mmCIF file of C-alpha atoms and ligand atoms in Angstrom:
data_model
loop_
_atom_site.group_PDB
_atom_site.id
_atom_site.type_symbol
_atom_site.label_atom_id
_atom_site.label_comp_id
_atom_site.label_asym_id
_atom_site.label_seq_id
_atom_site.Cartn_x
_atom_site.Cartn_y
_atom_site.Cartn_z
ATOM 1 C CA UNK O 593 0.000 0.000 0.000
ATOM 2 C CA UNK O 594 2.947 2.229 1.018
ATOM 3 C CA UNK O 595 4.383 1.469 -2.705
ATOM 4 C CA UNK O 596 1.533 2.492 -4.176
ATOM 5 C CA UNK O 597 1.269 5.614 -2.537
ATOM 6 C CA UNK O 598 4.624 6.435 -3.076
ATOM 7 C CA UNK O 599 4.013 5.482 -6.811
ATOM 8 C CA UNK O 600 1.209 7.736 -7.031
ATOM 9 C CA UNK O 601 3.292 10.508 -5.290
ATOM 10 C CA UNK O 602 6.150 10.254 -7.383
ATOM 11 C CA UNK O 603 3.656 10.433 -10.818
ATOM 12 C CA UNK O 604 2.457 13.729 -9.510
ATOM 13 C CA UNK O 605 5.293 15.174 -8.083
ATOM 14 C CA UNK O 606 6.939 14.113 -10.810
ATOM 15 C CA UNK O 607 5.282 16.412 -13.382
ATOM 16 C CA UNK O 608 7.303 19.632 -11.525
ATOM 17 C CA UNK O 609 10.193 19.964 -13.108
ATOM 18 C CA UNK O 610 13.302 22.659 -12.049
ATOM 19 C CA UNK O 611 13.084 25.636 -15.126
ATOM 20 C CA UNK O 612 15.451 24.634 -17.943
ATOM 21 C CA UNK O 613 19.410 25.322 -17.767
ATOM 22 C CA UNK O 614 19.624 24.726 -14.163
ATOM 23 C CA UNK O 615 21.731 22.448 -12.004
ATOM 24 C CA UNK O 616 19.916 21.543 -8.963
ATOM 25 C CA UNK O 617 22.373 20.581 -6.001
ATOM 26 C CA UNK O 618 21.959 19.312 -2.469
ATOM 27 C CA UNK O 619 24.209 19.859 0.213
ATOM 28 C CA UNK O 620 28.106 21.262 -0.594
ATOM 29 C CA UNK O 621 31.139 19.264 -1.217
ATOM 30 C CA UNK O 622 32.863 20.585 1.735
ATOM 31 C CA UNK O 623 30.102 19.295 3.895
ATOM 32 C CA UNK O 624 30.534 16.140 2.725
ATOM 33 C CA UNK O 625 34.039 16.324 2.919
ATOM 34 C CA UNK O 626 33.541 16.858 6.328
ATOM 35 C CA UNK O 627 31.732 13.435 6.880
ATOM 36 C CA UNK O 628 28.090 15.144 6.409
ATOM 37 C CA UNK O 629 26.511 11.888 5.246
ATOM 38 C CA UNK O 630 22.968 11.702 6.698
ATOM 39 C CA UNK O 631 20.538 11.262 3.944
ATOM 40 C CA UNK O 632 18.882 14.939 3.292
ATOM 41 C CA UNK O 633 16.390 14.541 0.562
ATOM 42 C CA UNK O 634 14.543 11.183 -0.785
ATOM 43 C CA UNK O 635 15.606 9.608 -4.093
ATOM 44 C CA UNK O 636 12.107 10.606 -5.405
ATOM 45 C CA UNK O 637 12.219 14.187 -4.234
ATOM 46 C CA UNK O 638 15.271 14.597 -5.992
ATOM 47 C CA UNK O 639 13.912 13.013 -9.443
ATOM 48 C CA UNK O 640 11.087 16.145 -9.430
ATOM 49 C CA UNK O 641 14.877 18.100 -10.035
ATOM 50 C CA UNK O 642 16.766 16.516 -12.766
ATOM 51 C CA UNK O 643 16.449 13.514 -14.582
ATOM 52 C CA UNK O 644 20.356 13.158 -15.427
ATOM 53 C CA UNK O 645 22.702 13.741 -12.382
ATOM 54 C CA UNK O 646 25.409 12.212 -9.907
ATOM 55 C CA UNK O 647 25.945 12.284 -6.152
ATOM 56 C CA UNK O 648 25.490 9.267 -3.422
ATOM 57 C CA UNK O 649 23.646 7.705 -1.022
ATOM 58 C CA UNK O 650 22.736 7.732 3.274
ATOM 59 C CA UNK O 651 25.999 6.888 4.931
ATOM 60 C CA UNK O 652 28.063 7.106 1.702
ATOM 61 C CA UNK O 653 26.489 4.134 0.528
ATOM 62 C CA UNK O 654 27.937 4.059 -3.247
ATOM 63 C CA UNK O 655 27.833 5.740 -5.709
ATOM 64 C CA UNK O 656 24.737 7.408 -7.534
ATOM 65 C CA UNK O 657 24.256 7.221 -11.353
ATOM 66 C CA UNK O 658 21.033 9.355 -12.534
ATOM 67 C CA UNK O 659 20.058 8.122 -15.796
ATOM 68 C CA UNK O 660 16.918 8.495 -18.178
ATOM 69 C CA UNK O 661 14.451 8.756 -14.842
ATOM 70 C CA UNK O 662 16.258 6.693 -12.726
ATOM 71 C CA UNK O 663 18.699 6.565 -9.734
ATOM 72 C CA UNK O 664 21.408 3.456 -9.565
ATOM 73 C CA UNK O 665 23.454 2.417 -6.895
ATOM 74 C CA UNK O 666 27.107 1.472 -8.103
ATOM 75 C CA UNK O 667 27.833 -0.143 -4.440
ATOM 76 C CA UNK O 668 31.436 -1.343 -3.500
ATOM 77 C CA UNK O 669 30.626 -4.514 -4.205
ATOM 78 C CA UNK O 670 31.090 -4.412 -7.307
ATOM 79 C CA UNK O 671 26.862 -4.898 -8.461
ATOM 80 C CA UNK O 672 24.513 -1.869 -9.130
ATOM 81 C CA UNK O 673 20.621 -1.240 -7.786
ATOM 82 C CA UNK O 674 17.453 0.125 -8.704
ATOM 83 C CA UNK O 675 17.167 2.728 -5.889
ATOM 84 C CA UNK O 676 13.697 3.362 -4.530
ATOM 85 C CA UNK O 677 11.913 6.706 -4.490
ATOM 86 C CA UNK O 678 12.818 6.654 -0.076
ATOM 87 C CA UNK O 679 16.224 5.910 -0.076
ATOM 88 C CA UNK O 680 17.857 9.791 0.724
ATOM 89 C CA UNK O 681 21.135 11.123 -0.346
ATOM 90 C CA UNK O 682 23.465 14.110 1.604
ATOM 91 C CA UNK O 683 24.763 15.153 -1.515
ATOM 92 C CA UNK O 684 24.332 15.264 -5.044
ATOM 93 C CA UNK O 685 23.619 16.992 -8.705
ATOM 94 C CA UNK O 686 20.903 16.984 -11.160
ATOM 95 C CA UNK O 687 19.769 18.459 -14.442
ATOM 96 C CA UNK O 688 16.893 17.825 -16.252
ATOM 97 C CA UNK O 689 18.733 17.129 -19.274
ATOM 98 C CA UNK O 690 18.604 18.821 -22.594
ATOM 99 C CA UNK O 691 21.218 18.878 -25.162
ATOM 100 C CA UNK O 692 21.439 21.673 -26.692
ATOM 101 C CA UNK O 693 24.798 19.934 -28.609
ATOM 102 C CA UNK O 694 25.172 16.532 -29.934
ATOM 103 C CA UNK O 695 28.020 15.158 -31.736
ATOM 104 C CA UNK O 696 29.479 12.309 -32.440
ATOM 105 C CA UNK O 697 32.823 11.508 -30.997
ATOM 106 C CA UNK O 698 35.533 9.549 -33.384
ATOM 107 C CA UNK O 699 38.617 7.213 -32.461
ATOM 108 C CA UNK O 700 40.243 6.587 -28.855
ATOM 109 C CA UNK O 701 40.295 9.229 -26.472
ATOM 110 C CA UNK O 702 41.678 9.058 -23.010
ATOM 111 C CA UNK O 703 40.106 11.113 -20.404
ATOM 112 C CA UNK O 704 42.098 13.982 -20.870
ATOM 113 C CA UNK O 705 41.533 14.065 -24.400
ATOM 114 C CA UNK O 706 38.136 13.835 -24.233
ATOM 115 C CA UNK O 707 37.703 16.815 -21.697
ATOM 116 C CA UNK O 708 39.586 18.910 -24.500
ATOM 117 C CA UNK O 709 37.276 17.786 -27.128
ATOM 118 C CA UNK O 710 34.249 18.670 -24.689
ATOM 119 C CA UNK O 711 35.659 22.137 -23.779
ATOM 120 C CA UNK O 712 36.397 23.047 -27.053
ATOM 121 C CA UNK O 713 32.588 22.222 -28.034
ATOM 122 C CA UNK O 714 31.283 24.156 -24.770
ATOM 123 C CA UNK O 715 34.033 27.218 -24.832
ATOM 124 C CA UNK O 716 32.521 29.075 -21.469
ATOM 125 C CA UNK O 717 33.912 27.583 -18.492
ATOM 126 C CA UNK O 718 32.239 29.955 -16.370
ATOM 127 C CA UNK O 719 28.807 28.172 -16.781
ATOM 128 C CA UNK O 720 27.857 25.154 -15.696
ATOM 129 C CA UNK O 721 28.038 22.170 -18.313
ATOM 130 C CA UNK O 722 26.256 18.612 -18.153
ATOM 131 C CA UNK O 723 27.470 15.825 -20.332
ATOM 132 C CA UNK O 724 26.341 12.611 -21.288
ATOM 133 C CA UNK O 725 28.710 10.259 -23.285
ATOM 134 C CA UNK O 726 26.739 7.086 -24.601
ATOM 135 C CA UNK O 727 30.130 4.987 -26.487
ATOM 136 C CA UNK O 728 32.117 2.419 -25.790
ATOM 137 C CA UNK O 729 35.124 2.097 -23.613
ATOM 138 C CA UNK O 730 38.207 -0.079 -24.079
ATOM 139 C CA UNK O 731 38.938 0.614 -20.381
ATOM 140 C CA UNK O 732 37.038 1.659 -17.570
ATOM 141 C CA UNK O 733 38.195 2.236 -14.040
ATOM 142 C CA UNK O 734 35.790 3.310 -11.486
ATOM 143 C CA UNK O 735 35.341 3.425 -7.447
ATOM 144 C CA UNK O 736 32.585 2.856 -4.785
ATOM 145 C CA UNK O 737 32.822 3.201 -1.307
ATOM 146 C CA UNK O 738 31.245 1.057 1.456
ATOM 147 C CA UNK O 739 28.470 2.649 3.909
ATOM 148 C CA UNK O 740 29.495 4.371 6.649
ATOM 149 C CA UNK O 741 29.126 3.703 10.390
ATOM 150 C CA UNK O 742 28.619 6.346 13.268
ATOM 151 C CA UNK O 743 30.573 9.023 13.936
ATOM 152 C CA UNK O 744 31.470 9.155 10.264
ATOM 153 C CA UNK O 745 35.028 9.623 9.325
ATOM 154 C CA UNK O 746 36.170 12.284 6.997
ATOM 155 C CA UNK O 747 35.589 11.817 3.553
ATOM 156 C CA UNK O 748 39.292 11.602 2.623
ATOM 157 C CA UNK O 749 39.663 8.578 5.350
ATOM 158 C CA UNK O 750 36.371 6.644 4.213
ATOM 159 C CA UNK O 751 37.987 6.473 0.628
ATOM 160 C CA UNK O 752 40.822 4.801 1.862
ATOM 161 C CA UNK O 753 38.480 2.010 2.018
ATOM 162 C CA UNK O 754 37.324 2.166 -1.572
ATOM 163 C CA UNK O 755 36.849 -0.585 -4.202
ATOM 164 C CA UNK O 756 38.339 0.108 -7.506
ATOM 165 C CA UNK O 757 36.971 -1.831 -10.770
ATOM 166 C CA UNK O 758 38.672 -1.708 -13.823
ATOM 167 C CA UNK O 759 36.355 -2.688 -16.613
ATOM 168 C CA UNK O 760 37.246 -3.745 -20.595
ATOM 169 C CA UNK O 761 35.053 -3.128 -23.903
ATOM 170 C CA UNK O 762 32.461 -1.768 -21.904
ATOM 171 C CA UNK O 763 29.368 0.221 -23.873
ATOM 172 C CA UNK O 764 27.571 2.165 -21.493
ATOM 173 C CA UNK O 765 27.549 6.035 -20.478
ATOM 174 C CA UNK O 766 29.555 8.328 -19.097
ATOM 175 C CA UNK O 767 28.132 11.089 -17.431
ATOM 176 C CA UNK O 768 28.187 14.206 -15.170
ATOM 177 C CA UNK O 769 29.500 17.716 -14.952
ATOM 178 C CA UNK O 770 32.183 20.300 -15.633
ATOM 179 C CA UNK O 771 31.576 22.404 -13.172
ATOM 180 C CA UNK O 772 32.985 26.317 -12.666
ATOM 181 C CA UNK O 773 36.129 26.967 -10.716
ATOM 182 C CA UNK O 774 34.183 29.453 -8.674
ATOM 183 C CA UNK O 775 32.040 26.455 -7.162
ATOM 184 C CA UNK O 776 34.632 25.709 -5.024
ATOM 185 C CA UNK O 777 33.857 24.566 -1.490
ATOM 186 C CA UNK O 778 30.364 24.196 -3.015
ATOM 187 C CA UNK O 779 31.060 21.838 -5.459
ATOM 188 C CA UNK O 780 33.647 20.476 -7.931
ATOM 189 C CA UNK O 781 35.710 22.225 -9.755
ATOM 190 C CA UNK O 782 36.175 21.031 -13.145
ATOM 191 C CA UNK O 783 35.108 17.782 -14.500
ATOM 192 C CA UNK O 784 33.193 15.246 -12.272
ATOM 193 C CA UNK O 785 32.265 12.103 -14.321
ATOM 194 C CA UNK O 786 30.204 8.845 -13.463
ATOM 195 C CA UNK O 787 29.880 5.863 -15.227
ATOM 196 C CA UNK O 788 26.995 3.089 -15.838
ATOM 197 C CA UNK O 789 27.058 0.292 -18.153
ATOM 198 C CA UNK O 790 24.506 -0.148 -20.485
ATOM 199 C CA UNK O 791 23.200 -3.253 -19.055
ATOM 200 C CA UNK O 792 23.032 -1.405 -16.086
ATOM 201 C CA UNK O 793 25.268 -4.298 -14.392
ATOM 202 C CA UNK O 794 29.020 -1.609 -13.399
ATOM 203 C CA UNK O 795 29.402 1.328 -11.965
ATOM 204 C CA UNK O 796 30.495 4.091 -10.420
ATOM 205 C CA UNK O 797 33.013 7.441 -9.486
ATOM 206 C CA UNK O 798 34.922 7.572 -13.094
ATOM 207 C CA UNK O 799 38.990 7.598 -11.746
ATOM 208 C CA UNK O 800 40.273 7.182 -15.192
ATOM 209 C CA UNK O 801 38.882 5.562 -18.889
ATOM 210 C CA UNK O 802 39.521 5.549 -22.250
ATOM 211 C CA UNK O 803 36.636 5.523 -25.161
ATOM 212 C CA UNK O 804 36.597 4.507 -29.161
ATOM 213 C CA UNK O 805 34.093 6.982 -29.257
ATOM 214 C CA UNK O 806 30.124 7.321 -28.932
ATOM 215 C CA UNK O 807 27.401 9.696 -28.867
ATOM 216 C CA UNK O 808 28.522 13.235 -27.156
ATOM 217 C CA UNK O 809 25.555 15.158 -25.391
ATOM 218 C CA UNK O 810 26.617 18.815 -24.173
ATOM 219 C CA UNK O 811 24.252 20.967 -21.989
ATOM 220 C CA UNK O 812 24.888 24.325 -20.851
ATOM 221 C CA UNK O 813 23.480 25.270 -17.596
ATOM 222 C CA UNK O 814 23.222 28.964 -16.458
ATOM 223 C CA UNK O 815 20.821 28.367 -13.526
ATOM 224 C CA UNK O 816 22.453 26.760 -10.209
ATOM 225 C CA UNK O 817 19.823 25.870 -7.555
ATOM 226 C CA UNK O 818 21.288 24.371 -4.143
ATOM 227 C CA UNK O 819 19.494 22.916 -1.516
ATOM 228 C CA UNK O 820 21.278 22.971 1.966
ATOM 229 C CA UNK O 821 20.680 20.782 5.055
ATOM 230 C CA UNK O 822 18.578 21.803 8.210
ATOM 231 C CA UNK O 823 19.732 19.349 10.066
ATOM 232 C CA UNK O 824 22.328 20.004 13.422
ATOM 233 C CA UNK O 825 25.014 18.500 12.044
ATOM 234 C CA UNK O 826 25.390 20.833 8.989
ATOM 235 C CA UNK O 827 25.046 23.806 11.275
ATOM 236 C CA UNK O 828 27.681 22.745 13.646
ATOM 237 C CA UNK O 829 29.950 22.389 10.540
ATOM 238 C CA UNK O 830 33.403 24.295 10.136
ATOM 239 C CA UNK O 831 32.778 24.959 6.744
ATOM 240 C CA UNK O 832 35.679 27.737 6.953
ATOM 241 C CA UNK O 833 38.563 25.825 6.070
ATOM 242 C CA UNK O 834 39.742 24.969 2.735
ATOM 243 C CA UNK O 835 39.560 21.758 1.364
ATOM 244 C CA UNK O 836 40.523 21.828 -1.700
ATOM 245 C CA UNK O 837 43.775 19.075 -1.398
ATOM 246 C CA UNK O 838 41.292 16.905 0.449
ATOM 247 C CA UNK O 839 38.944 16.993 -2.613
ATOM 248 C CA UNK O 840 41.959 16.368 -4.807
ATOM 249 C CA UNK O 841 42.676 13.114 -3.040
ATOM 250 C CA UNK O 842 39.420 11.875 -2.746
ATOM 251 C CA UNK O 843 38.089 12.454 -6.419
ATOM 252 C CA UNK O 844 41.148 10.655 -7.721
HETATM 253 ZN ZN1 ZN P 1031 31.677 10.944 -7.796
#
């Protein structure tokens, strides 16, 4: 019955959408570099946002993967979930996606290749940019890390206990942001990339890959909505320092 009424919720709800261009965010990157990892908004709240997006889970429980409607747990096992419209997250980004470029990408790439190709296509690095990279990848190396127990650690220690996967001939999509440098402390700087396979099987926080190509999706975003926690923990916070050389060690 509960379902059904969350079905039914999520139908409705799910008709109000954010206004076009922006990149709706909840919770900062600092904060969760600070071990801010109680769940702040429901899987299904933050599908009425975005329909394309990346962030994780209550407790740092893996890594999220919004695709086409839905929300995917890569976990640090190793598999990947349907997540439920009641499952929360303390941090993450959406869009609801539209391209307003599509090309298609030719020949092998490594990451840092393709970011040039990208950046060349979407010139303004002040805005924000979403991408969505459906191709195929001759290697594939992603992370997840396990859930969390009470008092949470700093994020730079709970990555210590990260799985890494390293994936070959994979077809699936890459996706994300390139986000301002001026979102730092809020968010991340620069490029922030997640990967799901296309059987929806892998997973997870993109460390490095290389692609033969695929379908290139570009959208510029000139909105940027945030959503901040209420909760005591976030207000006891020292969100004063900064982290930027933690962020560096725990996005690669
Ligand atoms: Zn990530």
């Amino acid at each position: 019955m509960k379902k059904w009424l969350a079905l039914i919720l999520l139908l409705l709800t799910g008709c109000a959408t954010a206004p076009k261009n922006t990149v709706t965010q909840v919770s900062t990157i600092d904060a969760l570099l600070a071990g801010a990892y109680d769940g702040q908004m429901t899987v299904g709240e933050l599908l009425t946002h975005g329909d394309l997006g990346i962030g994780t889970f209550d407790a740092l429980e893996g890594e999220m993967i919004m695709i086409d409607h839905h929300v995917y747990q890569a976990r640090a096992d190793g598999t990947v979930r349907l997540i439920s419209g009641d499952t929360a997250t303390p941090f993450a980004s959406v869009v609801n996606f539209k391209a307003d470029m599509t090309t298609c990408l030719k020949g092998a790439l490594t990451e840092k290749t393709f970011q040039t190709s990208a950046d060349k296509l979407a010139l303004n690095q002040n805005l924000f940019l979403a991408v969505r990279l459906d191709g195929t990848f001759p290697s594939m190396k992603v992370r997840s890390v396990p859930k969390q127990a009470k008092p949470y650690p700093p994020l730079a220690e709970a990555v210590q206990h990260q799985a890494v996967f390293e994936y070959t001939n994979v077809t699936g999509t890459v996706l994300g942001f390139r986000c301002p440098a001026f979102v730092k402390g809020v968010n991340v700087p620069g490029w922030h990339l997640h990967f799901i396979s296309k059987d929806r099987k892998t997973g997870g926080h993109i460390l490095d890959f290389t692609t033969a190509g695929g379908i290139l999706q570009l959208d510029t975003c000139n909105r940027f909505y945030m959503i901040l926690p209420e909760q005591q923990k976030f207000s006891t916070l020292d969100l004063s320092q900064d982290r930027s050389k933690e962020l560096e060690k725990v996005e690669k």
